[in-house]
């Protein structure tokens, strides 16, 4: 549990630097995965759908993608 909290804290730092929301950063990162063809995020209302669509405007640098890869590859 403690390791997972540490990973999320590291990701939060990136989110803060980019001034975006956590969900948008994670969705943008998922879109960089070659093995993923489509992402269907859950939403309970229109504002959540609109918020998810903002992901399409987020550009992650190669360094940011690698940083997220590193965070989630750690055991």
C-alpha atoms as one frame of an Amber mdcrd trajectory, in Angstrom:
protein
   0.000   0.000   0.000   2.773   2.416   0.943   4.533   1.859  -2.398   1.324
   2.598  -4.289   0.827   5.816  -2.339   4.409   6.815  -3.159   3.761   6.170
  -6.872   0.641   8.325  -6.811   2.542  11.079  -4.991   5.195  11.031  -7.718
   2.498  11.216 -10.366   0.812  14.094  -8.511   4.032  16.113  -8.851   3.885
  15.744 -12.627   0.184  16.596 -12.660   0.897  19.749 -10.683   3.743  20.740
 -13.046   1.470  20.300 -16.061  -1.459  22.005 -14.308  -3.872  19.308 -15.444
  -6.027  16.771 -13.652  -4.776  13.340 -12.657  -7.376  11.488 -14.724  -6.506
  13.483 -17.836  -2.780  12.780 -17.468  -3.382   9.060 -16.958  -5.765   8.890
 -19.924  -3.235  10.767 -22.075  -0.538   8.312 -20.995  -2.780   5.341 -21.804
  -3.260   6.762 -25.296   0.512   6.455 -25.826   0.389   2.657 -25.324   0.742
   0.825 -28.630  -1.252  -2.122 -27.306  -4.311   0.015 -26.535  -6.597   0.837
 -29.434  -9.366   2.589 -27.537 -10.067   3.861 -24.044 -13.589   3.905 -22.680
 -13.470   5.896 -19.442 -16.479   5.792 -17.198 -18.604   8.874 -16.680 -21.728
   9.510 -14.659 -22.610  12.908 -16.073 -21.943  15.279 -18.955 -19.290  17.268
 -17.103 -17.224  14.106 -16.595 -17.469  13.322 -20.310 -16.375  16.868 -21.150
 -13.511  16.583 -18.679 -12.390  13.287 -20.228 -12.439  14.864 -23.683  -9.943
  17.496 -22.501  -7.439  14.645 -22.495  -7.187  15.002 -26.267  -5.550  18.418
 -25.778  -2.809  17.107 -23.494   0.575  16.488 -25.033   2.976  14.413 -22.973
   6.661  14.727 -23.744   8.787  11.638 -24.233  10.369  12.373 -20.860   6.961
  12.547 -19.159   5.849   9.293 -20.777   9.069   7.635 -19.645   8.610   9.014
 -16.128   5.094   7.561 -15.897   6.325   4.276 -17.378   8.996   4.156 -14.682
   6.535   4.942 -11.895   4.175   2.150 -12.887   6.835  -0.419 -13.751   8.284
  -0.383 -10.256   7.337  -3.339  -8.097
